[in-house]
CSV table of C-alpha atoms in Angstrom, one decimal:
chain,number,residue,atom,x,y,z
A,182,MET,CA,48.2,-9.8,18.0
A,183,ALA,CA,50.7,-8.5,20.5
A,184,ASN,CA,54.1,-10.1,21.5
A,185,ASN,CA,54.5,-8.1,24.7
A,186,LYS,CA,53.0,-9.5,27.9
A,187,THR,CA,49.8,-8.0,29.2
A,188,LEU,CA,47.2,-8.9,31.7
A,189,CYS,CA,44.8,-11.7,30.5
A,190,PHE,CA,41.2,-10.7,31.0
A,191,LYS,CA,40.2,-14.2,31.9
A,192,CYS,CA,43.0,-15.6,34.2
A,193,ASN,CA,44.2,-12.1,35.2
A,194,LYS,CA,47.9,-13.1,34.7
A,195,GLU,CA,50.7,-11.4,32.8
A,196,LYS,CA,51.0,-13.4,29.6
A,197,ILE,CA,51.4,-13.0,25.8
A,198,THR,CA,47.8,-12.0,24.9
A,199,TYR,CA,45.7,-11.7,21.8
A,200,SER,CA,43.0,-9.2,21.3
A,201,CYS,CA,39.4,-10.2,20.4
A,202,GLU,CA,38.1,-7.7,17.8
A,203,GLY,CA,34.5,-8.3,18.9
A,204,CYS,CA,34.8,-7.4,22.6
A,205,SER,CA,38.2,-5.6,22.5
A,206,LYS,CA,39.5,-7.7,25.4
A,207,HIS,CA,42.9,-9.5,25.7
A,208,PHE,CA,43.2,-13.2,26.3
A,209,CYS,CA,46.1,-15.6,26.7
A,210,LEU,CA,46.2,-18.4,24.1
A,211,MET,CA,44.5,-21.0,26.4
A,212,ASP,CA,41.7,-18.5,27.5
A,213,LEU,CA,41.3,-17.3,23.9
A,214,THR,CA,40.6,-20.8,22.8
A,215,GLU,CA,37.9,-21.1,25.5
A,216,HIS,CA,36.6,-17.7,24.6
A,217,ARG,CA,36.2,-18.8,20.9
A,218,GLN,CA,34.5,-22.0,22.1
A,219,THR,CA,32.0,-19.9,24.1
A,220,LEU,CA,31.3,-17.8,21.0
A,221,ASN,CA,30.8,-20.9,18.9
A,222,ASN,CA,28.3,-22.2,21.5
A,223,GLU,CA,26.4,-19.0,21.3
A,224,LEU,CA,26.3,-19.1,17.5
A,225,GLN,CA,25.0,-22.7,17.7
A,226,LEU,CA,22.2,-21.5,20.1
A,227,ILE,CA,21.3,-18.7,17.6
A,228,THR,CA,21.3,-21.2,14.8
A,229,ASN,CA,19.0,-23.5,16.7
A,230,GLU,CA,16.6,-20.6,17.5
A,231,TYR,CA,16.7,-19.7,13.8
A,232,ASN,CA,15.8,-23.3,12.7
A,233,GLU,CA,13.0,-23.4,15.3
A,234,PHE,CA,11.6,-20.1,14.0
A,235,LYS,CA,11.9,-21.3,10.4
A,236,GLN,CA,10.0,-24.5,11.3
A,237,ARG,CA,7.2,-22.4,12.9
A,238,ILE,CA,7.0,-20.3,9.7
A,239,ASN,CA,6.7,-23.4,7.6
A,240,GLU,CA,4.0,-24.9,9.9
A,241,GLN,CA,2.0,-21.6,9.8
A,242,ARG,CA,2.2,-21.5,6.0
A,243,GLN,CA,1.1,-25.2,5.8
A,244,ASN,CA,-1.6,-24.8,8.5
A,245,PRO,CA,-3.0,-21.3,8.4
A,246,HIS,CA,-6.0,-22.5,10.4
A,247,ASN,CA,-3.6,-22.8,13.4
A,248,HIS,CA,-3.3,-19.0,13.5
A,249,SER,CA,-3.5,-17.7,17.1
A,250,LEU,CA,-6.6,-15.6,16.2
A,251,MET,CA,-8.4,-18.5,14.5
A,252,ASN,CA,-9.2,-20.0,18.0
A,253,GLN,CA,-10.9,-16.7,18.9
A,254,ILE,CA,-13.0,-16.8,15.8
A,255,ASN,CA,-13.9,-20.5,16.4
A,256,GLN,CA,-14.9,-19.7,20.0
A,257,TRP,CA,-17.1,-16.8,18.9
A,258,GLU,CA,-18.8,-19.1,16.4
A,259,ILE,CA,-19.5,-21.8,19.0
A,260,LYS,CA,-20.8,-19.3,21.6
A,261,SER,CA,-22.9,-17.5,19.0
A,262,ILE,CA,-24.5,-20.8,17.8
A,263,GLU,CA,-25.2,-21.8,21.4
A,264,LYS,CA,-26.8,-18.5,22.2
A,265,ILE,CA,-29.0,-18.8,19.0
A,266,GLN,CA,-29.9,-22.4,19.8
A,267,GLN,CA,-30.9,-21.4,23.4
A,268,LYS,CA,-33.0,-18.5,22.1
A,269,ALA,CA,-34.7,-20.6,19.4
A,270,GLN,CA,-35.6,-23.3,22.0
A,271,GLU,CA,-37.1,-20.6,24.3
A,272,TYR,CA,-39.2,-19.2,21.4
A,273,ARG,CA,-40.4,-22.7,20.5
A,274,GLU,CA,-41.6,-23.3,24.0
A,275,ILE,CA,-43.4,-20.0,24.0
A,276,LEU,CA,-45.0,-20.7,20.6
A,277,ASN,CA,-46.0,-24.3,21.7
A,278,LYS,CA,-47.7,-23.0,24.8
A,279,SER,CA,-49.4,-20.2,22.9
A,280,SER,CA,-50.5,-22.5,20.2
A,281,GLN,CA,-52.0,-25.0,22.7
A,282,THR,CA,-54.0,-22.2,24.3
A,283,CYS,CA,-55.2,-21.0,21.0
A,284,THR,CA,-56.1,-24.5,19.9
A,285,ASN,CA,-58.1,-25.0,23.1
A,286,ASP,CA,-60.0,-21.7,22.5
A,287,ILE,CA,-60.8,-22.7,18.9
A,288,GLU,CA,-61.8,-26.2,20.1
A,289,LYS,CA,-64.2,-24.6,22.6
A,290,LYS,CA,-65.7,-22.4,19.8
A,291,PHE,CA,-66.0,-25.4,17.6
A,292,ASN,CA,-67.8,-27.4,20.3
A,293,ASN,CA,-70.2,-24.5,20.8
A,294,LEU,CA,-70.9,-24.3,17.1
A,295,ARG,CA,-71.5,-28.1,17.0
A,296,GLU,CA,-74.1,-27.7,19.8
A,297,GLU,CA,-75.9,-25.0,17.8
A,298,ILE,CA,-76.0,-27.2,14.7
A,299,LYS,CA,-77.4,-30.1,16.8
A,300,GLN,CA,-80.1,-27.8,18.2
A,301,TYR,CA,-81.2,-26.7,14.7
A,302,GLN,CA,-81.3,-30.4,13.6
A,303,GLN,CA,-83.4,-31.4,16.6
A,304,GLU,CA,-85.9,-28.5,16.5
A,305,ASN,CA,-85.9,-28.5,12.7
A,306,GLU,CA,-86.5,-24.8,12.8
A,307,PHE,CA,-84.0,-22.9,10.7
A,308,ASN,CA,-83.9,-20.8,7.5
A,309,GLU,CA,-81.3,-19.3,5.2
A,310,ILE,CA,-80.2,-16.7,7.7
A,311,ASN,CA,-79.4,-19.4,10.3
A,312,LEU,CA,-77.4,-21.4,7.7
A,313,ASN,CA,-75.4,-18.3,6.6
A,314,TYR,CA,-74.6,-17.6,10.2
A,315,LEU,CA,-73.4,-21.2,10.8
A,316,ARG,CA,-71.3,-21.1,7.6
A,317,THR,CA,-69.8,-17.7,8.6
A,318,GLN,CA,-68.9,-19.0,12.0
A,319,LEU,CA,-67.2,-22.1,10.5
A,320,ILE,CA,-65.2,-19.9,8.1
A,321,GLU,CA,-64.0,-17.6,10.9
A,322,ILE,CA,-63.0,-20.6,13.1
A,323,GLY,CA,-61.1,-22.0,10.2
A,324,LYS,CA,-59.2,-18.7,9.6
A,325,GLU,CA,-58.3,-18.5,13.3
A,326,LEU,CA,-57.0,-22.0,13.2
A,327,LYS,CA,-54.8,-21.3,10.2
A,328,ASN,CA,-53.5,-17.9,11.4
A,329,PRO,CA,-53.8,-17.4,15.1
A,330,SER,CA,-54.3,-13.7,15.7
A,331,ASN,CA,-52.4,-13.7,19.0
A,332,VAL,CA,-49.1,-15.0,17.6
A,333,SER,CA,-46.6,-13.1,15.4
A,334,ILE,CA,-42.8,-12.7,14.9
A,335,GLN,CA,-41.2,-9.4,14.8
A,336,PRO,CA,-37.5,-8.5,14.3
A,337,ASN,CA,-35.6,-7.4,17.4
A,338,PRO,CA,-33.6,-4.2,16.9
A,339,GLN,CA,-31.1,-5.3,19.5
A,340,PRO,CA,-28.7,-7.9,18.1
A,341,LEU,CA,-28.8,-11.3,19.7
A,342,ILE,CA,-25.0,-11.9,19.3
A,343,ASN,CA,-22.1,-9.5,19.5
A,344,ASP,CA,-20.5,-9.2,16.0
A,345,ILE,CA,-16.8,-9.2,15.6
A,346,SER,CA,-14.6,-7.6,13.0
A,347,ILE,CA,-11.3,-8.5,11.4
A,348,ILE,CA,-9.1,-5.3,11.4
A,349,LEU,CA,-6.1,-5.5,9.2
A,350,SER,CA,-3.8,-3.0,10.9
A,351,LYS,CA,-2.0,-0.6,8.6
A,352,THR,CA,0.8,0.0,11.1
A,353,SER,CA,4.0,1.2,9.5
A,354,LYS,CA,6.8,-1.3,9.2
A,355,PHE,CA,9.4,1.4,9.0
A,356,ASN,CA,11.6,-0.4,6.6
A,357,LYS,CA,15.3,0.3,6.7
A,358,TRP,CA,17.9,0.1,3.9
A,359,LYS,CA,21.7,-0.5,3.9
A,360,GLN,CA,23.4,2.9,4.0
A,361,ASN,CA,26.1,1.8,1.6
A,362,ALA,CA,24.5,1.7,-1.9
A,363,ILE,CA,25.4,-0.4,-4.9
A,364,THR,CA,26.0,1.5,-8.2
A,365,VAL,CA,23.7,-0.2,-10.7
A,366,ALA,CA,24.1,2.2,-13.6
A,367,GLY,CA,26.7,4.8,-14.5
A,368,GLY,CA,29.3,5.7,-11.8
A,369,ASN,CA,32.0,6.1,-14.4
A,370,GLY,CA,32.0,9.9,-14.5
A,371,ARG,CA,29.8,12.0,-16.8
A,372,GLY,CA,29.9,11.2,-20.5
A,373,GLN,CA,28.2,9.7,-23.5
A,374,GLU,CA,29.6,6.2,-23.4
A,375,LEU,CA,27.3,3.3,-22.7
A,376,ASN,CA,28.7,2.8,-19.3
A,377,GLN,CA,28.2,6.4,-18.4
A,378,LEU,CA,25.4,8.8,-17.6
A,379,TYR,CA,25.2,12.6,-17.7
A,380,GLY,CA,22.7,14.0,-15.2
A,381,PRO,CA,20.1,11.2,-14.8
A,382,ARG,CA,16.7,12.5,-13.7
A,383,GLY,CA,13.6,10.3,-13.8
A,384,ILE,CA,14.0,6.6,-13.4
A,385,PHE,CA,11.6,3.6,-13.6
A,386,VAL,CA,12.2,0.0,-12.5
A,387,ASP,CA,10.0,-2.7,-14.1
A,388,LYS,CA,8.9,-6.0,-12.7
A,389,ASN,CA,12.1,-7.7,-14.1
A,390,LYS,CA,14.2,-5.1,-12.3
A,391,ASN,CA,15.3,-3.6,-15.6
A,392,LEU,CA,16.1,0.1,-15.1
A,393,PHE,CA,15.0,2.9,-17.4
A,394,ILE,CA,16.7,6.2,-17.1
A,395,ALA,CA,16.0,9.7,-18.5
A,396,ASP,CA,19.6,10.7,-19.2
A,397,TYR,CA,19.0,14.4,-19.2
A,398,TRP,CA,22.2,16.0,-20.8
A,399,ASN,CA,22.7,13.1,-23.2
A,400,HIS,CA,19.2,13.6,-24.6
A,401,HIS,CA,18.2,10.0,-24.6
A,402,ILE,CA,16.6,7.2,-22.6
A,403,VAL,CA,18.8,4.2,-21.6
A,404,GLU,CA,17.8,0.8,-20.3
A,405,TRP,CA,20.1,-1.0,-17.9
A,406,LYS,CA,19.3,-4.7,-17.5
A,407,ARG,CA,20.1,-6.4,-14.2
A,408,ASN,CA,23.8,-7.0,-13.4
A,409,VAL,CA,25.2,-5.5,-16.6
A,410,LYS,CA,28.1,-3.0,-16.9
A,411,GLU,CA,26.6,-0.8,-19.6
A,412,GLY,CA,23.2,0.4,-20.8
A,413,GLN,CA,21.4,0.4,-24.1
A,414,ILE,CA,19.9,3.4,-25.8
A,415,ILE,CA,16.2,2.8,-26.4
A,416,ALA,CA,14.9,6.3,-27.3
A,417,GLY,CA,16.7,9.3,-28.7
A,418,GLY,CA,20.4,8.9,-29.1
A,419,ASN,CA,20.6,10.9,-32.2
A,420,GLY,CA,21.7,14.2,-30.6
A,421,GLU,CA,19.5,16.9,-29.3
A,422,GLY,CA,16.6,17.8,-31.7
A,423,ASN,CA,12.9,17.8,-32.3
A,424,ARG,CA,12.7,14.9,-34.9
A,425,MET,CA,10.7,11.9,-33.8
A,426,ASP,CA,14.0,10.0,-33.3
A,427,GLN,CA,15.5,12.7,-31.2
A,428,LEU,CA,14.9,14.1,-27.7
A,429,SER,CA,15.7,17.3,-25.9
A,430,TYR,CA,16.4,17.3,-22.2
A,431,PRO,CA,14.1,14.4,-21.1
A,432,THR,CA,13.1,14.7,-17.5
A,433,ASP,CA,11.1,11.6,-16.8
A,434,VAL,CA,10.2,8.1,-18.2
A,435,ILE,CA,7.6,5.5,-17.3
A,436,VAL,CA,6.9,2.1,-18.8
A,437,ASP,CA,3.3,1.1,-19.7
A,438,GLN,CA,3.8,-2.6,-18.8
A,439,GLN,CA,0.5,-3.7,-20.4
A,440,ASN,CA,1.8,-2.9,-24.0
A,441,HIS,CA,5.5,-2.5,-23.1
A,442,SER,CA,5.6,1.0,-24.4
A,443,ILE,CA,8.0,3.8,-23.1
A,444,ILE,CA,6.4,7.1,-22.3
A,445,ILE,CA,8.8,10.1,-22.1
A,446,ALA,CA,8.6,13.7,-20.8
A,447,ASP,CA,10.5,15.3,-23.7
A,448,CYS,CA,10.8,18.5,-21.8
A,449,GLY,CA,13.0,20.6,-24.2
A,450,ASN,CA,10.6,19.8,-27.0
A,451,ARG,CA,7.5,20.6,-24.9
A,452,ARG,CA,5.9,17.2,-25.6
A,453,VAL,CA,5.1,13.8,-24.2
A,454,ILE,CA,6.0,11.0,-26.6
A,455,ARG,CA,5.6,7.2,-26.7
A,456,TYR,CA,8.0,4.7,-28.1
A,457,LEU,CA,6.2,1.4,-29.0
A,458,ASN,CA,8.0,-1.3,-31.1
A,459,GLU,CA,10.5,1.3,-32.4
A,460,ASN,CA,7.6,3.5,-33.5
A,461,GLN,CA,7.4,7.0,-32.1
A,462,GLN,CA,4.2,8.9,-31.4
A,463,THR,CA,3.5,12.3,-29.9
A,464,LEU,CA,0.8,11.8,-27.2
A,465,ILE,CA,0.7,15.4,-25.8
A,466,ASP,CA,2.2,18.6,-27.3
A,467,ASP,CA,2.4,22.2,-26.1
A,468,ILE,CA,3.2,21.1,-22.5
A,469,ASP,CA,6.2,22.0,-20.3
A,470,CYS,CA,6.1,18.5,-18.8
A,471,PHE,CA,8.4,17.6,-15.9
A,472,GLY,CA,7.0,14.4,-14.4
A,473,LEU,CA,4.8,11.5,-15.5
A,474,ALA,CA,2.7,8.9,-13.8
A,475,MET,CA,0.1,6.3,-14.8
A,476,ASP,CA,-2.6,4.9,-12.5
A,477,LYS,CA,-4.0,1.3,-12.4
A,478,HIS,CA,-6.8,2.3,-14.7
A,479,GLY,CA,-4.4,3.4,-17.5
A,480,PHE,CA,-4.9,7.2,-17.0
A,481,LEU,CA,-1.8,9.2,-17.8
A,482,TYR,CA,-0.8,12.1,-15.6
A,483,ALA,CA,1.7,14.9,-16.5
A,484,SER,CA,2.9,17.9,-14.6
A,485,ASP,CA,3.3,21.3,-16.3
A,486,TYR,CA,6.0,23.3,-14.4
A,487,LYS,CA,5.2,26.5,-16.2
A,488,LYS,CA,1.4,26.4,-15.9
A,489,HIS,CA,1.8,25.1,-12.3
A,490,GLU,CA,-0.7,22.3,-12.8
A,491,VAL,CA,-1.1,18.5,-13.2
A,492,ARG,CA,-3.5,17.1,-15.9
A,493,ARG,CA,-4.9,13.7,-16.6
A,494,TRP,CA,-5.7,12.0,-19.9
A,495,LYS,CA,-7.7,8.8,-20.6
A,496,MET,CA,-5.9,6.1,-22.5
A,497,GLY,CA,-6.2,6.7,-26.2
A,498,GLU,CA,-7.7,10.2,-25.8
A,499,TYR,CA,-4.7,12.4,-25.9
A,500,ASN,CA,-6.0,14.8,-28.6
A,501,ASN,CA,-7.7,17.0,-26.0
A,502,GLU,CA,-6.4,19.2,-23.2
A,503,GLY,CA,-7.0,16.6,-20.5
A,504,ILE,CA,-8.5,17.3,-17.1
A,505,ILE,CA,-6.8,19.4,-14.4
A,506,VAL,CA,-6.4,17.2,-11.3
A,507,ALA,CA,-4.1,19.5,-9.3
A,508,GLY,CA,-3.2,23.1,-9.3
A,509,GLY,CA,-4.3,25.2,-12.3
A,510,ASN,CA,-4.6,28.4,-10.2
A,511,GLY,CA,-1.4,30.1,-11.2
A,512,LYS,CA,1.9,30.3,-9.4
A,513,GLY,CA,1.7,30.7,-5.6
A,514,ASN,CA,2.0,29.0,-2.3
A,515,GLN,CA,-1.7,28.6,-1.4
A,516,LEU,CA,-3.2,25.1,-1.0
A,517,ASN,CA,-4.6,25.3,-4.6
A,518,GLN,CA,-1.4,26.5,-6.2
A,519,PHE,CA,2.1,25.3,-7.0
A,520,ASP,CA,5.5,26.9,-7.6
A,521,LEU,CA,7.1,24.6,-10.2
A,522,PRO,CA,5.5,21.2,-9.8
A,523,SER,CA,8.0,18.5,-10.7
A,524,PHE,CA,7.7,14.8,-10.2
A,525,ILE,CA,4.3,13.1,-9.4
A,526,PHE,CA,3.0,9.8,-8.0
A,527,VAL,CA,-0.6,8.5,-8.2
A,528,ASP,CA,-1.9,6.0,-5.6
A,529,GLU,CA,-4.6,3.3,-5.7
A,530,ASP,CA,-7.3,5.8,-4.9
A,531,GLN,CA,-6.2,8.2,-7.7
A,532,SER,CA,-4.8,10.7,-5.2
A,533,VAL,CA,-2.0,12.7,-6.8
A,534,TYR,CA,1.2,13.4,-4.9
A,535,VAL,CA,3.2,16.4,-6.4
A,536,THR,CA,6.6,17.7,-5.4
A,537,ASP,CA,6.1,21.5,-5.2
A,538,ARG,CA,9.7,22.2,-5.8
A,539,ASP,CA,10.1,25.9,-5.1
A,540,ASN,CA,7.6,25.9,-2.3
A,541,HIS,CA,9.8,23.2,-0.7
A,542,ARG,CA,6.9,20.8,0.0
A,543,VAL,CA,5.0,17.8,-1.2
A,544,MET,CA,1.2,18.2,-1.9
A,545,LYS,CA,-1.5,15.5,-1.9
A,546,TRP,CA,-4.6,16.1,-4.0
A,547,ARG,CA,-7.4,13.6,-3.5
A,548,LYS,CA,-9.5,12.7,-6.5
A,549,ASP,CA,-11.8,15.6,-7.5
A,550,ALA,CA,-10.4,17.9,-4.7
A,551,ARG,CA,-10.3,21.6,-5.2
A,552,GLU,CA,-7.1,22.1,-3.2
A,553,GLY,CA,-4.3,20.0,-1.9
A,554,LYS,CA,-2.9,19.0,1.5
A,555,ILE,CA,0.7,19.4,2.6
A,556,VAL,CA,2.1,16.0,3.4
A,557,ALA,CA,5.8,16.8,3.6
A,558,GLY,CA,7.8,20.0,4.2
A,559,GLY,CA,5.9,23.2,3.9
A,560,ASN,CA,7.9,25.0,6.6
A,561,GLY,CA,10.2,26.9,4.3
A,562,LYS,CA,13.5,25.9,2.7
A,563,GLY,CA,15.9,24.3,5.2
A,564,TRP,CA,17.6,21.1,6.4
A,565,ASN,CA,15.6,20.5,9.6
A,566,LEU,CA,13.5,17.3,9.8
A,567,ASN,CA,10.3,19.4,9.2
A,568,GLN,CA,11.8,21.0,6.1
A,569,LEU,CA,12.8,20.3,2.5
A,570,SER,CA,15.0,22.1,0.1
A,571,HIS,CA,13.9,21.9,-3.6
A,572,PRO,CA,12.3,18.4,-3.4
A,573,LEU,CA,12.1,16.4,-6.6
A,574,GLY,CA,11.4,12.7,-6.9
A,575,VAL,CA,8.4,11.3,-4.9
A,576,ILE,CA,7.0,7.8,-4.4
A,577,VAL,CA,4.5,6.3,-1.9
A,578,ASP,CA,4.5,2.8,-0.6
A,579,ASP,CA,1.5,0.5,0.2
A,580,LEU,CA,1.4,1.9,3.8
A,581,ASP,CA,1.0,5.5,2.5
A,582,GLN,CA,4.5,6.4,3.6
A,583,ILE,CA,5.9,9.2,1.4
A,584,TYR,CA,9.5,9.1,0.2
A,585,VAL,CA,11.0,12.3,-1.1
A,586,ALA,CA,14.3,13.1,-2.9
A,587,ASP,CA,15.3,16.1,-0.9
A,588,CYS,CA,17.6,17.3,-3.6
A,589,ASN,CA,19.6,20.3,-2.2
A,590,ASN,CA,19.9,18.5,1.2
A,591,ASN,CA,21.4,15.4,-0.6
A,592,ARG,CA,19.1,13.0,1.3
A,593,ILE,CA,16.0,10.8,0.9
A,594,MET,CA,13.3,11.5,3.4
A,595,ARG,CA,10.3,9.5,4.6
A,596,TRP,CA,7.2,11.2,5.8
A,597,CYS,CA,4.0,9.7,7.3
A,598,GLU,CA,0.9,11.8,6.5
A,599,GLY,CA,-0.1,13.9,9.4
A,600,LYS,CA,3.3,13.9,11.1
A,601,GLU,CA,5.0,17.2,11.7
A,602,GLU,CA,8.4,16.0,10.5
A,603,GLY,CA,10.1,13.3,8.5
A,604,GLU,CA,13.1,11.1,8.9
A,605,ILE,CA,16.2,10.5,6.9
A,606,VAL,CA,16.1,7.2,5.0
A,607,VAL,CA,19.5,7.3,3.2
A,608,GLY,CA,22.0,10.1,2.7
A,609,GLU,CA,22.7,11.0,6.3
A,610,LYS,CA,26.4,11.5,5.5
A,611,GLY,CA,25.9,14.7,3.5
A,612,GLU,CA,27.1,15.7,0.0
A,613,GLY,CA,29.6,13.4,-1.6
A,614,ASN,CA,30.3,10.5,-4.0
A,615,LYS,CA,30.9,7.7,-1.5
A,616,PRO,CA,28.5,4.7,-1.3
A,617,ASN,CA,26.8,6.2,1.7
A,618,GLN,CA,26.5,9.7,0.2
A,619,LEU,CA,24.4,11.5,-2.5
A,620,ASN,CA,24.9,14.7,-4.5
A,621,GLY,CA,21.7,16.1,-5.8
A,622,PRO,CA,19.3,13.1,-5.7
A,623,VAL,CA,16.4,13.5,-8.2
A,624,GLY,CA,14.5,10.4,-9.3
A,625,LEU,CA,13.2,7.6,-7.0
A,626,SER,CA,11.9,4.1,-7.6
A,627,PHE,CA,11.3,0.8,-5.7
A,628,ASP,CA,11.6,-2.7,-7.1
A,629,ASP,CA,9.2,-5.4,-6.1
A,630,GLU,CA,11.4,-6.5,-3.2
A,631,GLY,CA,11.5,-3.0,-1.7
A,632,ASN,CA,15.0,-2.0,-2.7
A,633,LEU,CA,15.3,1.7,-3.2
A,634,TYR,CA,16.8,3.2,-6.4
A,635,VAL,CA,18.0,6.8,-6.5
A,636,ALA,CA,19.1,8.9,-9.5
A,637,ASP,CA,22.2,10.6,-8.1
A,638,TYR,CA,22.2,13.5,-10.5
A,639,ILE,CA,25.5,15.2,-9.9
A,640,ASN,CA,27.4,11.9,-9.4
A,641,HIS,CA,26.0,10.7,-12.7
A,642,ARG,CA,25.0,7.3,-11.3
A,643,ILE,CA,22.0,5.3,-10.1
A,644,GLN,CA,22.3,4.0,-6.6
A,645,LYS,CA,20.5,0.9,-5.3
A,646,PHE,CA,20.0,0.8,-1.5
A,647,GLU,CA,19.2,-2.7,-0.5
A,648,ILE,CA,16.4,-3.3,2.0
A,649,ILE,CA,17.2,-4.8,5.3
A,650,LEU,CA,14.8,-7.7,5.9
């Protein structure tokens, strides 16, 4: 508001004017009132359009048969049936005409045979040979009547109708998220209190949006339920150690939601352990495990950052060495090698995505493949859009879009397989502790609504970036 007289944008007169924050123009009091009324009218129009759109959505939900493509399918059905009916009638007419001709021929042969029979009867001169001949002729005529030799049906290799297909397009939606995150765990400085974290790494969000965190420097796993101000220690919490009730530098955690067990990469103790109903069990030992994943069939996957490989175990069969599904050819930068594999993700087809940290790339290994494919980075360490710098967390959505925690670049990247470069999803503002900044992002996870969770390692917090619908 200004008390000095300035030029009104509407009436073009020197008056006491008031600034509109939306358009940054100045209006006198009378014209400002009219301007506000115009804005109210536009809002009402938008509201009306929204209500119409909402009504259309409800109608489509209640009447899915009114889908715009449904008419095309119905028309295809009608035209195909008409074409089949026309062809069938054409074939009937051909068959009727052919059958009539065949019947006439048979009737002619039958009449000739009748005349021969009459002649034998009148002359009364016949023997067994003549009778066998008559009988054979009668049988042959009967066969011809039953199965006319000049009529048959054969399949046509050329299709009568043009088939159609329903193609469910897998076009990327390119979701976006609010750039200012909400802190849903930690954010109160580093420490051991229940409202604090100390270097969170791997995270997991279950179907109830409960958050499980591998609290690296505190040597425990904490669960933060929705909308709470502090977490609850559910594994470890008894100081660093190798007892079953202790952990040492846990790097990742996943939840087996079938039996509600917690599976932990207990990195410092070189083991993978499971907590089930307060009972602890070592699943895999003698492994320098960094990341964990479980596929829809219940197979457990673990990366070994010292052996530069990823192995898979069948549920309940953890007493063996598992099967190598990625890497296993020593340290290196070839397509069949890793240089410190860290976090992993397994998709519906059992393809394994691995962040190859010190090669600054993400690799995809299809099931039973002998080498991987670079799907993100792979152009050396850097901050350009075709590069990564010590990537860690990785997740893949249902459209096969790959999300990477680009740790040293303090950003989350999205890559589409086959593209030469990615795009920044969140973290464009560089290193920092503001809501729109990250500092050493590590773990990643989505909830069932598509909200993005990031373990902000150096800021000792978990950030939730809400999806923009």
